[in-house]
Short mmCIF file of C-alpha atoms and ligand atoms in Angstrom, two decimals:
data_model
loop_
_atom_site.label_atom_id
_atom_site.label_comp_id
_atom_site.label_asym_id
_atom_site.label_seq_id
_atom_site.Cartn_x
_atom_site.Cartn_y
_atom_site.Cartn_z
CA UNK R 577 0.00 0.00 0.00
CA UNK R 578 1.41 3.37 -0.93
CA UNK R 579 2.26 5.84 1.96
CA UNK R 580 -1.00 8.80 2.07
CA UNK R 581 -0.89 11.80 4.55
CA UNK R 582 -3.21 14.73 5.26
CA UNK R 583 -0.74 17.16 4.51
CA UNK R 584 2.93 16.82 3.30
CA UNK R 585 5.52 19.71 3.92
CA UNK R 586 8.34 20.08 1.48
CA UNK R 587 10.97 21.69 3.41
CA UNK R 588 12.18 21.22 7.40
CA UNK R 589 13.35 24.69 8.41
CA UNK R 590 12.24 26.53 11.15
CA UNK R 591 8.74 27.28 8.41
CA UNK R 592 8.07 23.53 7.40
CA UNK R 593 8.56 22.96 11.15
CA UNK R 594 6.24 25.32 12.45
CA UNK R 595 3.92 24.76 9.66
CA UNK R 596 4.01 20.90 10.91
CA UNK R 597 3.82 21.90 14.44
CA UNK R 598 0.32 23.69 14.23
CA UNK R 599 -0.41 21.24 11.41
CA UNK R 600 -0.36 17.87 13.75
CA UNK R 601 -2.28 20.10 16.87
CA UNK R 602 -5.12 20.60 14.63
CA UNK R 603 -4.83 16.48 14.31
CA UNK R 604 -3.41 16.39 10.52
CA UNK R 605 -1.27 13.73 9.73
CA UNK R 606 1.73 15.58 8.51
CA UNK R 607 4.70 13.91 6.55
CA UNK R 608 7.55 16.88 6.16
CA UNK R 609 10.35 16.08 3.57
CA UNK R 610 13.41 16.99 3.73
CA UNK R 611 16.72 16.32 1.41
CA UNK R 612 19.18 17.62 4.44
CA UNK R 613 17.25 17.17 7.73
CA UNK R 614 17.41 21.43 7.34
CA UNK R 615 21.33 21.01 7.71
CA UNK R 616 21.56 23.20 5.07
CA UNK R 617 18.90 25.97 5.83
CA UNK R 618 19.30 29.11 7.13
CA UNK R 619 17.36 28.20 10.16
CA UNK R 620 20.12 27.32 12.04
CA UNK R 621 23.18 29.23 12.00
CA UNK R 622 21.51 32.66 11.48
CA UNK R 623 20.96 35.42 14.50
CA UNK R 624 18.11 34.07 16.50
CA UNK R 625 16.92 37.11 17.45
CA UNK R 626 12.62 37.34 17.27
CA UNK R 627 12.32 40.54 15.97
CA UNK R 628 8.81 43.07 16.70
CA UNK R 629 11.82 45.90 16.12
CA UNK R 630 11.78 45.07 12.27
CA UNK R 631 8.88 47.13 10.82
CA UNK R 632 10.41 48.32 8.13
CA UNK R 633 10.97 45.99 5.26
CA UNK R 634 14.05 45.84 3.11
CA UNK R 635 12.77 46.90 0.64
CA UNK R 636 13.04 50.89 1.78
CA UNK R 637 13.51 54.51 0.47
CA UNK R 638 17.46 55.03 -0.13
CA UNK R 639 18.82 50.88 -0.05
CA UNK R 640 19.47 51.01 -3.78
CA UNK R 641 21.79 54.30 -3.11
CA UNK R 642 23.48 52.44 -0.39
CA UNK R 643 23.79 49.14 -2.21
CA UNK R 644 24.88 51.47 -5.16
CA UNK R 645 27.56 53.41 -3.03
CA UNK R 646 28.62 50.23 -1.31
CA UNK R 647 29.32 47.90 -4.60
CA UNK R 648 33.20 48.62 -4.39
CA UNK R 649 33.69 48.47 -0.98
CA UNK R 650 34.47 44.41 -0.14
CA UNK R 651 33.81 44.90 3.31
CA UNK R 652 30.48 46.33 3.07
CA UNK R 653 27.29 44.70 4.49
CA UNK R 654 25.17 44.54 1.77
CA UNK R 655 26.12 43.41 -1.99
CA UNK R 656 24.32 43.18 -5.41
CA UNK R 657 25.95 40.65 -7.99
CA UNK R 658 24.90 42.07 -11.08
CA UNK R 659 23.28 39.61 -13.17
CA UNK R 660 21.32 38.99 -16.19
CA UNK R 661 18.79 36.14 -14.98
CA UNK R 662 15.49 36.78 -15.78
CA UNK R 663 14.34 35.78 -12.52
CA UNK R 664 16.57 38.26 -10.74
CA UNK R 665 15.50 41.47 -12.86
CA UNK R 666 12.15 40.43 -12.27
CA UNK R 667 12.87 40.35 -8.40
CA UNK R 668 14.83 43.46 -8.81
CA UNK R 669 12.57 45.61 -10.49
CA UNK R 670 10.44 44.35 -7.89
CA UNK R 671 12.32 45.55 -5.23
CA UNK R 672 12.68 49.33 -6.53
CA UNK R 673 9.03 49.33 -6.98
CA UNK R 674 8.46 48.96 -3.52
CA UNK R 675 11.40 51.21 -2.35
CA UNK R 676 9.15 53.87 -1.51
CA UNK R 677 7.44 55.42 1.78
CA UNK R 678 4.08 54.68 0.91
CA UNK R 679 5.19 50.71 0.92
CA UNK R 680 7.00 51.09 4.54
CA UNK R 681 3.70 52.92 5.77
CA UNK R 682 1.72 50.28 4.37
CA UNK R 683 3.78 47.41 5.69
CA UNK R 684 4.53 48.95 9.21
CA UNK R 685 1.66 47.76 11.45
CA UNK R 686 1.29 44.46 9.17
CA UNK R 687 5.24 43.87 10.07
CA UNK R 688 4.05 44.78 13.91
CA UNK R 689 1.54 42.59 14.41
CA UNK R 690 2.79 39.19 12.27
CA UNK R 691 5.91 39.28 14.98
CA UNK R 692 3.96 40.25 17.80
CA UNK R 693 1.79 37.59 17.77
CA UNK R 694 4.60 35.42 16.78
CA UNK R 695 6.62 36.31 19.55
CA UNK R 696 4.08 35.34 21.77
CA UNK R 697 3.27 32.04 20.20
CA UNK R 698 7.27 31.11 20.57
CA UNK R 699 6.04 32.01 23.84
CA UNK R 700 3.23 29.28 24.19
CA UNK R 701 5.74 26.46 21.97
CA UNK R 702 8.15 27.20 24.80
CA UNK R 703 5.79 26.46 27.86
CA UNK R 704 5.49 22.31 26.03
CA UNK R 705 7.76 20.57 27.84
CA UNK R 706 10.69 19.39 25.45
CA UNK R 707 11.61 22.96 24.53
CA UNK R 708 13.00 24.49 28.04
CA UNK R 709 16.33 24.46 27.24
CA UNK R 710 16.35 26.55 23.58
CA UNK R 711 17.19 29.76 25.51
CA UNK R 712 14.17 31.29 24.44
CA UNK R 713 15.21 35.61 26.43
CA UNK R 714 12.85 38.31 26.86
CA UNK R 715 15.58 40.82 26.80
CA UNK R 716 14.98 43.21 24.14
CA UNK R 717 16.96 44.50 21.40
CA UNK R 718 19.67 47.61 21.43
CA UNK R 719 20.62 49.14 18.04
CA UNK R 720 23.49 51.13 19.15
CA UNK R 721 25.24 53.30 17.20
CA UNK R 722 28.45 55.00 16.76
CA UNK R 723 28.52 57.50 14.16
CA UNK R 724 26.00 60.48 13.63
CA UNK R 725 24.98 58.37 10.56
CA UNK R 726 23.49 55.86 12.31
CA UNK R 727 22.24 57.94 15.26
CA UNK R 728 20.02 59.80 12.74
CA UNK R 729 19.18 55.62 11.10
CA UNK R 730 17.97 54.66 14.60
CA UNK R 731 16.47 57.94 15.87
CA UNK R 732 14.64 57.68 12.66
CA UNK R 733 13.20 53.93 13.50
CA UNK R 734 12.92 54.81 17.09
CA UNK R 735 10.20 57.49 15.89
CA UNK R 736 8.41 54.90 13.53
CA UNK R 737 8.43 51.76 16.13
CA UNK R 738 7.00 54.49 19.26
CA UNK R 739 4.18 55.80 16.74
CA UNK R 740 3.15 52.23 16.14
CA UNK R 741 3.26 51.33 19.60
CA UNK R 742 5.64 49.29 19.84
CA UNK R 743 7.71 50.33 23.36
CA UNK R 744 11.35 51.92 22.61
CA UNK R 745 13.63 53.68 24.79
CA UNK R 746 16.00 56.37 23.48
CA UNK R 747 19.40 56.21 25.19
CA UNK R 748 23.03 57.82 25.54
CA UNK R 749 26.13 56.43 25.53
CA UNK R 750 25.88 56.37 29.78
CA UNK R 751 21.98 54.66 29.98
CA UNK R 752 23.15 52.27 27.38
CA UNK R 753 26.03 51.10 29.36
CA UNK R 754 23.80 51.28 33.02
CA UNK R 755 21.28 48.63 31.06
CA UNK R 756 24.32 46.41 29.36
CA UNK R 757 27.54 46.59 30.89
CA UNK R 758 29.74 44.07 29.43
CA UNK R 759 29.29 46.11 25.88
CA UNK R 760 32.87 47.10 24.41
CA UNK R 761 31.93 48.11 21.15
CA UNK R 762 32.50 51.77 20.15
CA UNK R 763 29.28 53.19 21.01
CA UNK R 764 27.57 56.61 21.45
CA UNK R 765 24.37 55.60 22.12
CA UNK R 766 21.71 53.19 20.75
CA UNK R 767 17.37 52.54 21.22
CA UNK R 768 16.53 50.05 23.23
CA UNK R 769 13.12 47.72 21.88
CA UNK R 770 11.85 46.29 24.99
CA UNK R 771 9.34 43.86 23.03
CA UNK R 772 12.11 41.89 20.68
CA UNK R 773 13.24 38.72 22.71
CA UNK R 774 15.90 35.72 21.12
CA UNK R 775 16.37 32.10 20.61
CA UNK R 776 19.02 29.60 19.87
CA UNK R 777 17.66 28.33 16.86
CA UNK R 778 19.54 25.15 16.72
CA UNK R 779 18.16 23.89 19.88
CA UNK R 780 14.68 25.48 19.36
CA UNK R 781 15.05 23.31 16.02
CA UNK R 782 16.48 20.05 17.56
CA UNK R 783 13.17 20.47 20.47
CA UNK R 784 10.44 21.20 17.44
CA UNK R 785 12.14 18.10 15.77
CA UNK R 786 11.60 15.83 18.65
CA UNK R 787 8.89 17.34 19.80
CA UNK R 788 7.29 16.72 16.61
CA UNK R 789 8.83 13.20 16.46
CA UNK R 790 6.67 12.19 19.63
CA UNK R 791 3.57 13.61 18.75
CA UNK R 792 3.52 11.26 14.99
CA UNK R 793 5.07 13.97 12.42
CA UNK R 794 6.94 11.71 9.69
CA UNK R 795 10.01 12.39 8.64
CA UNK R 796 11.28 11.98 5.30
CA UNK R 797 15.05 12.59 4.49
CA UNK R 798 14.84 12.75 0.72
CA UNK R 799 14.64 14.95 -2.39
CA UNK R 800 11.16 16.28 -3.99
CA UNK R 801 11.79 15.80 -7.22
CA UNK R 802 8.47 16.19 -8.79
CA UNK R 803 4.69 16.49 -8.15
CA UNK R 804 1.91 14.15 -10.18
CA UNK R 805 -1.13 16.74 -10.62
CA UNK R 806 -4.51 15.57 -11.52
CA UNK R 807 -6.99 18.95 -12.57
CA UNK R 808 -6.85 21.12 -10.17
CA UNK R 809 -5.15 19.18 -7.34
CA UNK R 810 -1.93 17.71 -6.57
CA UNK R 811 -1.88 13.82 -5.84
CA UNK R 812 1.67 13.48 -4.84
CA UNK R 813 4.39 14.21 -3.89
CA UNK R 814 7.71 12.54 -5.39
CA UNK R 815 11.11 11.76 -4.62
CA UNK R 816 13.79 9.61 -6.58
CA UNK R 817 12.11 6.38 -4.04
CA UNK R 818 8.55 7.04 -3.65
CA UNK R 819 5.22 8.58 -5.09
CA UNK R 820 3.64 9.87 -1.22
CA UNK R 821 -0.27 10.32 -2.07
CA UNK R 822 -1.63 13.60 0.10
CA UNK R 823 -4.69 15.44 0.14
CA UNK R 824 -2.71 19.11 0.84
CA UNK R 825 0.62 19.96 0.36
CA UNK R 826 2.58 22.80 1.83
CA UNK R 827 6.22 24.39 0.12
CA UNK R 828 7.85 25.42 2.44
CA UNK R 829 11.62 24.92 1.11
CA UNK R 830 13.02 28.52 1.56
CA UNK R 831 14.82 30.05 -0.58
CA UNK R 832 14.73 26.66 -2.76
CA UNK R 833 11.11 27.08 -2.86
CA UNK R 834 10.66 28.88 -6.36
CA UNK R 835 11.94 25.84 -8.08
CA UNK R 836 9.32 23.69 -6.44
CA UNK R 837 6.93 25.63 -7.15
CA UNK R 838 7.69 26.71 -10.44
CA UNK R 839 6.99 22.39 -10.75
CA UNK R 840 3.02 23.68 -10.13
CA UNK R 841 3.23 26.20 -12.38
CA UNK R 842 3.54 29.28 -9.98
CA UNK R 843 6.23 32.29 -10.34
CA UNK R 844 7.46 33.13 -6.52
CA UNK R 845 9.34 36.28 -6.68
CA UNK R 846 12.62 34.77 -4.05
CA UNK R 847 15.57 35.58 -3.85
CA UNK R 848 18.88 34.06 -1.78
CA UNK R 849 20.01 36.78 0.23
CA UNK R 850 23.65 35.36 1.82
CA UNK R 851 24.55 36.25 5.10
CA UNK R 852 27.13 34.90 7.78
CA UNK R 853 27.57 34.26 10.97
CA UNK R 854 30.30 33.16 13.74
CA UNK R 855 29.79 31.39 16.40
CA UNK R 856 32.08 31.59 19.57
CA UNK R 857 31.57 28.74 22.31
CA UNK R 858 32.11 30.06 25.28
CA UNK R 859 31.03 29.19 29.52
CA UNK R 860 28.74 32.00 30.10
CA UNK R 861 27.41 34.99 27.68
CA UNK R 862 29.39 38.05 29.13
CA UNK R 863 26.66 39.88 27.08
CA UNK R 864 22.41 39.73 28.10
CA UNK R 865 21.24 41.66 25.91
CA UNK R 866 21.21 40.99 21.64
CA UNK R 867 23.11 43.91 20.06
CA UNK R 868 22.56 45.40 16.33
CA UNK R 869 25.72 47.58 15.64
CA UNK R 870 23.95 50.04 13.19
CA UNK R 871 26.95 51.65 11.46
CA UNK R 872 28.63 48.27 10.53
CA UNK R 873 25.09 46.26 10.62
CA UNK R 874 26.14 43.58 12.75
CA UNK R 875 24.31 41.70 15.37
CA UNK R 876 25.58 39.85 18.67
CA UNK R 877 23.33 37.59 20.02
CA UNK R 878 24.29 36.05 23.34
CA UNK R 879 22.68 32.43 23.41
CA UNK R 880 23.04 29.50 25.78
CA UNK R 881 26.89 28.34 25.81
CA UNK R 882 28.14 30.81 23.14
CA UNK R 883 27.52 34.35 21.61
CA UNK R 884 26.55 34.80 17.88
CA UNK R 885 27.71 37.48 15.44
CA UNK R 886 26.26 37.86 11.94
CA UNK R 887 25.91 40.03 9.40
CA UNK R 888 26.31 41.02 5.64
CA UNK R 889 23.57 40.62 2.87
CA UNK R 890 24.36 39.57 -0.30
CA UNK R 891 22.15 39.06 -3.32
CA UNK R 892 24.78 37.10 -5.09
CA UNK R 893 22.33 33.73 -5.94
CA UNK R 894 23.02 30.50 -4.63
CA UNK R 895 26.40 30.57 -4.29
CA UNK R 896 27.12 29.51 -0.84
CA UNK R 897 31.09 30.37 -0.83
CA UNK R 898 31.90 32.33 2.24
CA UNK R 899 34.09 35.76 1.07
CA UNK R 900 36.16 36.18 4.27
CA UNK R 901 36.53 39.92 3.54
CA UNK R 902 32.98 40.49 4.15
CA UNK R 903 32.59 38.62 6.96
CA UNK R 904 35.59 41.01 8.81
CA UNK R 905 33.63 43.42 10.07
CA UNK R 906 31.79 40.49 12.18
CA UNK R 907 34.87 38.77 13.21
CA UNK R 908 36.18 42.04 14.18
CA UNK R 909 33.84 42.42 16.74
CA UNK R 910 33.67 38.83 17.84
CA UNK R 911 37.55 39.15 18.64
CA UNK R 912 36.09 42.87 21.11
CA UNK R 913 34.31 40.04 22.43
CA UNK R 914 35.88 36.18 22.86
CA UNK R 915 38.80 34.99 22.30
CA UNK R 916 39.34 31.74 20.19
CA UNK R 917 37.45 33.58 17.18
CA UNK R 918 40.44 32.25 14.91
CA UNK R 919 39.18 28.57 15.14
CA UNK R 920 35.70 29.31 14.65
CA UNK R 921 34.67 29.04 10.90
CA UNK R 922 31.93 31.22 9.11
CA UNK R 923 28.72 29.91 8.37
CA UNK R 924 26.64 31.17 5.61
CA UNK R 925 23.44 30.31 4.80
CA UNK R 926 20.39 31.90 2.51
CA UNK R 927 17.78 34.46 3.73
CA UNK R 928 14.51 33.65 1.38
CA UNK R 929 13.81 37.37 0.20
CA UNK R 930 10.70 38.51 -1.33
CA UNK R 931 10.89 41.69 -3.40
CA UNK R 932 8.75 44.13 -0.86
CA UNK R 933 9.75 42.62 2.31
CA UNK R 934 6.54 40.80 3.65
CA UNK R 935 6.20 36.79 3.17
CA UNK R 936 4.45 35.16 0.77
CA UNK R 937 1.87 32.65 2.86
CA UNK R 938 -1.26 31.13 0.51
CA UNK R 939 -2.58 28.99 -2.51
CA UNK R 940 -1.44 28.62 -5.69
CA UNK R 941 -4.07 29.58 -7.66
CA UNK R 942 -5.30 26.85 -10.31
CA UNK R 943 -4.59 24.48 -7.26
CA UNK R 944 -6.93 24.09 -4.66
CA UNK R 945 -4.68 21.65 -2.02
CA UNK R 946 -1.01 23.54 -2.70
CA UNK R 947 0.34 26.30 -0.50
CA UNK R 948 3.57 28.29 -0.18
CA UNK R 949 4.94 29.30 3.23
CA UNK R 950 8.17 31.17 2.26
CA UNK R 951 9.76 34.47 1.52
CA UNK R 952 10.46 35.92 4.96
CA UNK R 953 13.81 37.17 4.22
CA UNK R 954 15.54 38.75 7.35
CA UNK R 955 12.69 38.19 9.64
CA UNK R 956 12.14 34.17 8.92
CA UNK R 957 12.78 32.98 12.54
CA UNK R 958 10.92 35.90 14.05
CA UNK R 959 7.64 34.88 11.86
CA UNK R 960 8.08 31.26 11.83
CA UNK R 961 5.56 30.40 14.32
CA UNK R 962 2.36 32.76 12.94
CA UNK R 963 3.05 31.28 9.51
CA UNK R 964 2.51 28.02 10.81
CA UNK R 965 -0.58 29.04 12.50
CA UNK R 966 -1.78 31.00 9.26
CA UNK R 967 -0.99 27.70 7.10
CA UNK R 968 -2.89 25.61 9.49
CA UNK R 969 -5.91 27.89 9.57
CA UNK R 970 -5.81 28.11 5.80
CA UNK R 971 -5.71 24.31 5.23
CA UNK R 972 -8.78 23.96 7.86
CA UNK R 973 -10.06 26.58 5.88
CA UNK R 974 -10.82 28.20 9.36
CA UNK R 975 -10.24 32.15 10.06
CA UNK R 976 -6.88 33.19 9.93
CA UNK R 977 -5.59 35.29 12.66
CA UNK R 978 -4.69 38.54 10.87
CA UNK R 979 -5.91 39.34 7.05
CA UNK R 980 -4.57 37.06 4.86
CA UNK R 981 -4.42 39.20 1.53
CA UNK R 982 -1.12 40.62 2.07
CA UNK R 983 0.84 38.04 1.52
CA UNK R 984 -1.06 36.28 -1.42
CA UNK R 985 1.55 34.40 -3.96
CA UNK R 986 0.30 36.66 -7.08
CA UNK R 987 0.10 40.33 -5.15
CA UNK R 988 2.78 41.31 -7.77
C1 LIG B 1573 23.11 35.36 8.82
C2 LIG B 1573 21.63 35.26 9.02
C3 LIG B 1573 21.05 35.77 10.18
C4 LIG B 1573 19.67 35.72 10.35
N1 LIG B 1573 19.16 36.18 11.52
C5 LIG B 1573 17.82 36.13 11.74
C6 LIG B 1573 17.27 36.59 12.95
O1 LIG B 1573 17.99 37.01 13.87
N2 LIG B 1573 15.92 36.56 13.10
C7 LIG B 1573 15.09 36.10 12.13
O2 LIG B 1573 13.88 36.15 12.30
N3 LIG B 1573 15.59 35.61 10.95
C8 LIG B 1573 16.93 35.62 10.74
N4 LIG B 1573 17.46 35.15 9.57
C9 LIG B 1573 16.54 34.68 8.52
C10 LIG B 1573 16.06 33.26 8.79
O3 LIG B 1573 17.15 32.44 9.14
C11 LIG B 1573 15.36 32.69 7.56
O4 LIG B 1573 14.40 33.60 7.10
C12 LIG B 1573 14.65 31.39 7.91
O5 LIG B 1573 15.53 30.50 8.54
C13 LIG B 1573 14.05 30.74 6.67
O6 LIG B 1573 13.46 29.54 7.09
P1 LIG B 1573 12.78 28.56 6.06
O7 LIG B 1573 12.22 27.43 6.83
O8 LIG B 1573 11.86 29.33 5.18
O9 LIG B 1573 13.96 28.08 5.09
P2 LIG B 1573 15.24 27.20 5.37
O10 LIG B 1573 15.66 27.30 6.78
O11 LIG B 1573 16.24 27.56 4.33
O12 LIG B 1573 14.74 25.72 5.13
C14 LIG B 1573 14.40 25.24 3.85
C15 LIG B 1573 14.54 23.72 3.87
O13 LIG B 1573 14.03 23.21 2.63
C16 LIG B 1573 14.81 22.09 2.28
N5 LIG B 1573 14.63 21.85 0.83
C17 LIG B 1573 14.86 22.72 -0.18
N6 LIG B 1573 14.53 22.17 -1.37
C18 LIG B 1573 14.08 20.92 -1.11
C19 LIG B 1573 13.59 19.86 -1.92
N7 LIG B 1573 13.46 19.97 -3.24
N8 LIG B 1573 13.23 18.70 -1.31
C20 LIG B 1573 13.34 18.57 0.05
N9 LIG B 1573 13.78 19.55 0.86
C21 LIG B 1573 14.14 20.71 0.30
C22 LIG B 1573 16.22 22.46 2.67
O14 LIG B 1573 17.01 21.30 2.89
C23 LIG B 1573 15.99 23.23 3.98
O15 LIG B 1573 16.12 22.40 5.10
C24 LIG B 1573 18.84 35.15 9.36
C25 LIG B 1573 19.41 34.59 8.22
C26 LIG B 1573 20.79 34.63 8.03
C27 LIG B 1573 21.37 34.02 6.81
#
C-alpha cells in the first residue's frame, strides 16, 4: 500500500517545522520532507533574534543608493551581484518598486503585528515541555550606534516603532552602558526595543524536531523531485524512491522554494540573500542583551553556551562560498568580544527574500490543495511560528488570525 498523509511539507526549516507543528495540533497527519534534515537551511546558524523591532521591510527609500555606493567596498554589508537572470531582474525591479514610503507605511503595522503575535506564540511552543532548554530571552533588542549616521538611522526607527506602539527607549552612551555593561563596542548611544526577545535556533530546532517526532510527524530525508497533478489538485508528492499520495501539500523549502513551485506552475518572486555568521563557544554569555551595531550592521546575540555574530547581505544567488573579507567586520567584533574567534569558521546560509519585504503565505491559484509558506527574508525565525498558524488555519479553511491578503503568492 502506498504511503497517504493529510498534509505533506516540502521543506524542514524553522517554516516547514512550524507549519508541521500547528499542522499535527489541529490532528493532521503531517509527513515533512526533507533532502538535508534542514542542515543546510538558514534556520540554524543565522541570528536568532525574534524581531517586533523590524517594521520596516528591506525593501526601503534610499537601499538602492546604499547598495549602489557600497558595490566597491568588499567589506560592506550589503552586496548586489549584477546579473542577467530573468528571474533576478524580475525580483529586482520588484524591489525598486516597492522602495518607496508609501510601501513602509503600508507594511509597518502588518510587520508589527505578524511578529507580535509570533513572539508570543514562541512564547506558548516554549511552555510544552521538550523545549525548556532553547534559551528562548525576553531581553529586548539595542541598536546602538556609533557615528552620527546611524544615530540619525535609529532615531529615525525609534520614531516609527514608538508611533506604532511598539515600546522603545532612546538612550546615551551612559543609559546604554547602566542597562548592558559588558558592551565594548564603540558606542555613542543606541534605542533600546523592549518587546524583541531571542532564541538559539539550533536547539529550538532540535526540540520542534523531537517534539514533533513524539507527537507522529513523519520524517522523510529525501529529495522532492516532482509532483503528479490531476486537474486542479496535486496527488503526490515525489522523490527519486517514492510517489507519497496527500490530500494538501505545503512548500515550504526557503529560498529553494521557487523551483518547487515553479513544478506547479507558480512564479514566486525569491531571492537568496547570503549572510554569515560566527559562532564563539564560550562558559557564560558576558553579554544579556542581543546587540545590532547600526553603522557596521552587525548583530551579537548572546545564546546559551556561546555568543553569535552575523551580518552582511548579499544578493549574489546560490552561491554559498563564504568571502572572508565580508565577513571582517563580524569577526572584528567577535575578537572585542571572545577569544578563540580564529578557530571558529563562518557559516553562511540563505535568507529567502521577497521583493517588498513581507512573506508570501497562501494557494497557488489553479490548485486548490497547494500552499507556499516562504519568503520571509531577514525576519524568517521571528515569523516562523504565525506562519505556521496562518498555514494551518488556511488548510482547515478556518479564520486566519490577521488578514490574509497581504501576503497572497500573485500580489505582484
Ligand atoms: C546570517 C543570518 C542571520 C539571520 N538572523 C535572523 C534573525 O535574527 N531573526 C530572524 O527572524 N531571521 C533571521 N534570519 C533569517 C532566517 O534564518 C530565515 O528567514 C529562515 O531560517 C528561513 O526559514 P525557512 O524554513 O523558510 O527556510 P530554510 O531554513 O532555508 O529551510 C528550507 C529547507 O528546505 C529544504 N529543501 C529545499 N529544497 C528541497 C527539496 N526539493 N526537497 C526537500 N527539501 C528541500 C532544505 O534542505 C531546507 O532544510 C537570518 C538569516 C541569516 C542568513
Amino acid at each position: 500500500m502506498s504511503e497517504s498523509y493529510d498534509v505533506v511539507v516540502v521543506g524542514g526549516g524553522v517554516v516547514g517545522m512550524s507549519t508541521a507543528y500547528y499542522l499535527n495540533q489541529a490532528g493532521a497527519r503531517v509527513l515533512i520532507v526533507d533532502r538535508a534534515r534542514y542542515t543546510e537551511a538558514a534556520s540554524t546558524g543565522n541570528a536568532g533574534m525574534i524581531v517586533p523591532s523590524h517594521i520596516v521591510p528591506l525593501s526601503a527609500p534610499g537601499v538602492i543608493a546604499k547598495g549602489l555606493k557600497w558595490l566597491m567596498n568588499p567589506e560592506s554589508p550589503l552586496y548586489i551581484k549584477p546579473s542577467a537572470k530573468p528571474a533576478f531582474m524580475k525580483w529586482l525591479w520588484l524591489f525598486q518598486k516597492h522602495c518607496t514610503i508609501e510601501h513602509v507605511n503600508y507594511s509597518i503595522p502588518i510587520l508589527r503585528d505578524l511578529s507580535l503575535l509570533s513572539r508570543d506564540l514562541f512564547s506558548e511552543i516554549c511552555r510544552t515541555p521538550g523545549f525548556e532548554q532553547v534559551g528562548l530571552a525576553h531581553d529586548g533588542l539595542l541598536m546602538i550606534h556609533r557615528t552620527a549616521y546611524a544615530e540619525k538611522d535609529n532615531l529615525e526607527l525609534a520614531d516609527l516603532a514608538e508611533g506604532t506602539g511598539l515600546e522603545i527607549q532612546r538612550l546615551d552612551r551612559e543609559a546604554t552602558l547602566q542597562l548592558e555593561p559588558h558592551l565594548r563596542s564603540e558606542l555613542t548611544g543606541s534605542v533600546y526595543f523592549k518587546q524583541d526577545s531571542s532564541i538559539h535556533p539550533e536547539l529550538f530546532m532540535k526540540a520542534m524536531e523531537a517534539h514533533l517526532v513524539a507527537s507522529g510527524v513523519v520524517f522523510e530525508d529525501a529529495e522532492v523531485k516532482s509532483f503528479t497533478v490531476g486537474s486542479s489538485q496535486v496527488q503526490s508528492v515525489n522523490t527519486a524512491t517514492k510517489k507519497v499520495k496527500t490530500n494538501h501539500v505545503v512548500l515550504a523549502a526557503g529560498t529553494w522554494t521557487p523551483a518547487l513551485a515553479s513544478k506547479l506552475g507558480a512564479s514566486i518572486a525569491v531571492q537568496p540573500a547570503k549572510g554569515y555568521s560566527i559562532t564563539v563557544p564560550v562558559e557564560k554569555p558576558s553579554l544579556r542583551i542581543p546587540c545590532i551595531l547600526t553603522d557596521d550592521k552587525v548583530t551579537m546575540t548572546p545564546m546559551p553556551g556561546c555568543i553569535r555574530f552575523g551580518g552582511t547581505l548579499a544578493l549574489s544567488g546560490l552561491d554559498d562560498s563564504v568571502d572572508e573579507r565580508r565577513a571582517s567586520p563580524i569577526r572584528r567584533q567577535a575578537e572585542v568580544y571572545c577569544d578563540g574567534v580564529d578557530a571558529v569558521k563562518t557559516w553562511a546560509g540563505f535568507r529567502p527574500a521577497s521583493p517588498d519585504g513581507l512573506p508570501f503565505i497562501g494557494s497557488i491559484p489553479k490548485l486548490s490543495n497547494a500552499l507556499v509558506a516562504t519568503g520571509h527574508g531577514m525576519m524568517g525565525v521571528t515569523l516562523g511560528p504565525v506562519t505556521g498558524k496562518l498555514v494551518s488555519q488556511l488548510i482547515a479553511s478556518d479564520a486566519t488570525e490577521v488578514p490574509i491578503d497581504p501576503f497572497k503568492i500573485d500580489r505582484h
